[in-house]
């Protein structure tokens, strides 16, 4: 019974009231952020048509995925996962896979031709997870930190 109970979870879009739980998941991912900032960022993502998906069981948020659509002039849009985290005690139960599969389905339905995922260079276990799901390292990214105005 415990094994079956562990497998049951629901995936839904995040709500503003989820901000404290999302902040905790982001902390576990290595991005400590205050709940009110998470709530503000969620509002911006909603305005742009991007999504924050959450995996929930018994009222507790156990995972999150942020999904973006990136339109291009030179090809069909890309889907992008910019954050994926499953709570420390819930890893290995299929939540991450379910979140990725739903993200891919949403992107297919919205006309995306490709999916990409962003992951820190030192997250080797995450890289292995993505490779198991058919993702391959394809290019370098260059980043520059901007000073505030």
mmCIF file of C-alpha atoms in Angstrom:
data_model
loop_
_atom_site.group_PDB
_atom_site.id
_atom_site.type_symbol
_atom_site.label_atom_id
_atom_site.label_comp_id
_atom_site.label_asym_id
_atom_site.label_seq_id
_atom_site.Cartn_x
_atom_site.Cartn_y
_atom_site.Cartn_z
ATOM 1 C CA UNK A 1 0.000 0.000 0.000
ATOM 2 C CA UNK A 2 2.826 2.462 0.833
ATOM 3 C CA UNK A 3 4.440 1.844 -2.571
ATOM 4 C CA UNK A 4 1.139 2.585 -4.330
ATOM 5 C CA UNK A 5 0.527 5.656 -2.181
ATOM 6 C CA UNK A 6 4.004 7.002 -3.004
ATOM 7 C CA UNK A 7 3.270 6.711 -6.719
ATOM 8 C CA UNK A 8 0.075 8.782 -6.579
ATOM 9 C CA UNK A 9 0.522 12.463 -7.256
ATOM 10 C CA UNK A 10 -1.157 15.137 -9.308
ATOM 11 C CA UNK A 11 0.429 17.645 -11.644
ATOM 12 C CA UNK A 12 -1.116 21.085 -11.974
ATOM 13 C CA UNK A 13 -0.247 24.694 -12.662
ATOM 14 C CA UNK A 14 1.142 26.520 -9.642
ATOM 15 C CA UNK A 15 -1.004 29.086 -7.843
ATOM 16 C CA UNK A 16 0.195 32.214 -6.011
ATOM 17 C CA UNK A 17 -0.614 30.517 -2.687
ATOM 18 C CA UNK A 18 2.055 27.910 -3.553
ATOM 19 C CA UNK A 19 4.831 30.515 -3.345
ATOM 20 C CA UNK A 20 6.196 29.444 0.079
ATOM 21 C CA UNK A 21 6.452 25.794 -1.026
ATOM 22 C CA UNK A 22 7.972 26.825 -4.353
ATOM 23 C CA UNK A 23 10.539 28.947 -2.509
ATOM 24 C CA UNK A 24 11.537 25.884 -0.469
ATOM 25 C CA UNK A 25 11.894 23.741 -3.597
ATOM 26 C CA UNK A 26 13.997 26.461 -5.237
ATOM 27 C CA UNK A 27 16.179 26.548 -2.124
ATOM 28 C CA UNK A 28 16.751 22.795 -2.509
ATOM 29 C CA UNK A 29 17.744 23.456 -6.133
ATOM 30 C CA UNK A 30 20.325 25.974 -4.937
ATOM 31 C CA UNK A 31 18.365 29.144 -5.713
ATOM 32 C CA UNK A 32 17.198 30.579 -2.364
ATOM 33 C CA UNK A 33 14.371 33.022 -3.063
ATOM 34 C CA UNK A 34 11.797 34.644 -0.795
ATOM 35 C CA UNK A 35 8.155 33.599 -1.234
ATOM 36 C CA UNK A 36 6.979 37.126 -2.134
ATOM 37 C CA UNK A 37 9.597 37.325 -4.906
ATOM 38 C CA UNK A 38 8.509 33.902 -6.191
ATOM 39 C CA UNK A 39 4.896 35.148 -6.249
ATOM 40 C CA UNK A 40 5.902 38.270 -8.227
ATOM 41 C CA UNK A 41 7.917 36.213 -10.715
ATOM 42 C CA UNK A 42 5.020 33.792 -11.168
ATOM 43 C CA UNK A 43 2.797 36.730 -12.174
ATOM 44 C CA UNK A 44 5.312 37.770 -14.844
ATOM 45 C CA UNK A 45 5.564 34.215 -16.179
ATOM 46 C CA UNK A 46 1.787 34.011 -16.392
ATOM 47 C CA UNK A 47 1.687 37.241 -18.426
ATOM 48 C CA UNK A 48 4.188 35.856 -20.931
ATOM 49 C CA UNK A 49 2.341 32.549 -21.327
ATOM 50 C CA UNK A 50 5.049 30.548 -19.571
ATOM 51 C CA UNK A 51 4.087 27.937 -16.982
ATOM 52 C CA UNK A 52 5.088 26.708 -13.561
ATOM 53 C CA UNK A 53 3.991 23.104 -13.148
ATOM 54 C CA UNK A 54 3.936 21.418 -9.746
ATOM 55 C CA UNK A 55 3.687 17.821 -8.606
ATOM 56 C CA UNK A 56 1.533 17.499 -5.504
ATOM 57 C CA UNK A 57 0.622 14.665 -3.139
ATOM 58 C CA UNK A 58 -1.668 14.930 -0.131
ATOM 59 C CA UNK A 59 -1.533 18.731 -0.313
ATOM 60 C CA UNK A 60 2.279 18.888 -0.298
ATOM 61 C CA UNK A 61 4.246 20.201 -3.273
ATOM 62 C CA UNK A 62 6.956 17.703 -4.112
ATOM 63 C CA UNK A 63 8.256 19.040 -7.417
ATOM 64 C CA UNK A 64 8.253 21.965 -9.786
ATOM 65 C CA UNK A 65 9.119 22.622 -13.408
ATOM 66 C CA UNK A 66 9.248 25.990 -15.145
ATOM 67 C CA UNK A 67 8.360 25.856 -18.820
ATOM 68 C CA UNK A 68 8.978 28.540 -21.422
ATOM 69 C CA UNK A 69 8.171 28.871 -25.091
ATOM 70 C CA UNK A 70 10.845 30.682 -27.099
ATOM 71 C CA UNK A 71 9.640 31.929 -30.485
ATOM 72 C CA UNK A 72 12.203 32.352 -33.252
ATOM 73 C CA UNK A 73 12.278 33.973 -36.644
ATOM 74 C CA UNK A 74 14.449 31.267 -38.207
ATOM 75 C CA UNK A 75 12.531 28.138 -37.028
ATOM 76 C CA UNK A 76 9.542 26.907 -35.081
ATOM 77 C CA UNK A 77 9.492 27.765 -31.373
ATOM 78 C CA UNK A 78 11.593 25.911 -28.825
ATOM 79 C CA UNK A 79 10.315 24.650 -25.497
ATOM 80 C CA UNK A 80 12.643 25.267 -22.587
ATOM 81 C CA UNK A 81 12.774 23.854 -19.089
ATOM 82 C CA UNK A 82 14.606 26.383 -16.962
ATOM 83 C CA UNK A 83 14.096 24.740 -13.576
ATOM 84 C CA UNK A 84 13.207 21.232 -12.444
ATOM 85 C CA UNK A 85 13.410 20.084 -8.857
ATOM 86 C CA UNK A 86 11.914 17.221 -6.899
ATOM 87 C CA UNK A 87 11.914 17.471 -3.117
ATOM 88 C CA UNK A 88 14.724 15.661 -1.325
ATOM 89 C CA UNK A 89 12.473 12.951 0.130
ATOM 90 C CA UNK A 90 10.499 12.307 -3.062
ATOM 91 C CA UNK A 91 13.221 11.611 -5.612
ATOM 92 C CA UNK A 92 13.108 8.341 -7.514
ATOM 93 C CA UNK A 93 9.306 8.131 -7.497
ATOM 94 C CA UNK A 94 8.728 9.287 -11.076
ATOM 95 C CA UNK A 95 7.688 12.866 -10.338
ATOM 96 C CA UNK A 96 10.502 14.423 -12.364
ATOM 97 C CA UNK A 97 9.812 12.144 -15.321
ATOM 98 C CA UNK A 98 6.102 12.935 -15.197
ATOM 99 C CA UNK A 99 6.791 16.678 -15.097
ATOM 100 C CA UNK A 100 9.160 16.452 -18.085
ATOM 101 C CA UNK A 101 6.724 14.306 -20.090
ATOM 102 C CA UNK A 102 3.889 16.782 -19.496
ATOM 103 C CA UNK A 103 6.144 19.720 -20.427
ATOM 104 C CA UNK A 104 7.069 17.987 -23.687
ATOM 105 C CA UNK A 105 3.398 17.284 -24.452
ATOM 106 C CA UNK A 106 2.463 20.933 -23.838
ATOM 107 C CA UNK A 107 5.274 22.103 -26.119
ATOM 108 C CA UNK A 108 4.310 19.689 -28.905
ATOM 109 C CA UNK A 109 0.737 20.986 -28.718
ATOM 110 C CA UNK A 110 2.027 24.568 -28.952
ATOM 111 C CA UNK A 111 4.037 23.877 -32.118
ATOM 112 C CA UNK A 112 7.521 23.477 -30.684
ATOM 113 C CA UNK A 113 9.993 21.535 -32.756
ATOM 114 C CA UNK A 114 12.589 21.075 -30.014
ATOM 115 C CA UNK A 115 12.974 21.021 -26.270
ATOM 116 C CA UNK A 116 15.959 22.218 -24.351
ATOM 117 C CA UNK A 117 16.824 22.188 -20.715
ATOM 118 C CA UNK A 118 19.090 24.410 -18.690
ATOM 119 C CA UNK A 119 21.208 22.757 -16.006
ATOM 120 C CA UNK A 120 24.187 23.897 -13.977
ATOM 121 C CA UNK A 121 27.450 22.364 -15.111
ATOM 122 C CA UNK A 122 28.047 20.718 -11.723
ATOM 123 C CA UNK A 123 24.696 18.873 -11.520
ATOM 124 C CA UNK A 124 25.946 15.545 -12.859
ATOM 125 C CA UNK A 125 22.969 13.527 -11.572
ATOM 126 C CA UNK A 126 20.585 15.936 -13.319
ATOM 127 C CA UNK A 127 22.553 15.560 -16.558
ATOM 128 C CA UNK A 128 22.200 11.780 -16.308
ATOM 129 C CA UNK A 129 18.441 12.169 -15.700
ATOM 130 C CA UNK A 130 18.037 14.307 -18.814
ATOM 131 C CA UNK A 131 20.134 11.957 -20.931
ATOM 132 C CA UNK A 132 17.897 9.060 -19.838
ATOM 133 C CA UNK A 133 14.986 11.105 -21.192
ATOM 134 C CA UNK A 134 16.606 11.586 -24.604
ATOM 135 C CA UNK A 135 18.282 14.956 -24.095
ATOM 136 C CA UNK A 136 21.805 15.477 -25.405
ATOM 137 C CA UNK A 137 24.356 18.175 -24.735
ATOM 138 C CA UNK A 138 24.502 20.181 -27.956
ATOM 139 C CA UNK A 139 26.136 23.558 -27.504
ATOM 140 C CA UNK A 140 27.878 26.043 -25.312
ATOM 141 C CA UNK A 141 26.058 28.938 -23.742
ATOM 142 C CA UNK A 142 27.718 32.221 -22.956
ATOM 143 C CA UNK A 143 26.483 34.394 -20.099
ATOM 144 C CA UNK A 144 27.244 37.873 -18.881
ATOM 145 C CA UNK A 145 26.087 39.240 -15.553
ATOM 146 C CA UNK A 146 24.489 42.677 -15.982
ATOM 147 C CA UNK A 147 24.841 45.397 -13.406
ATOM 148 C CA UNK A 148 21.559 46.879 -12.184
ATOM 149 C CA UNK A 149 20.487 50.162 -13.796
#
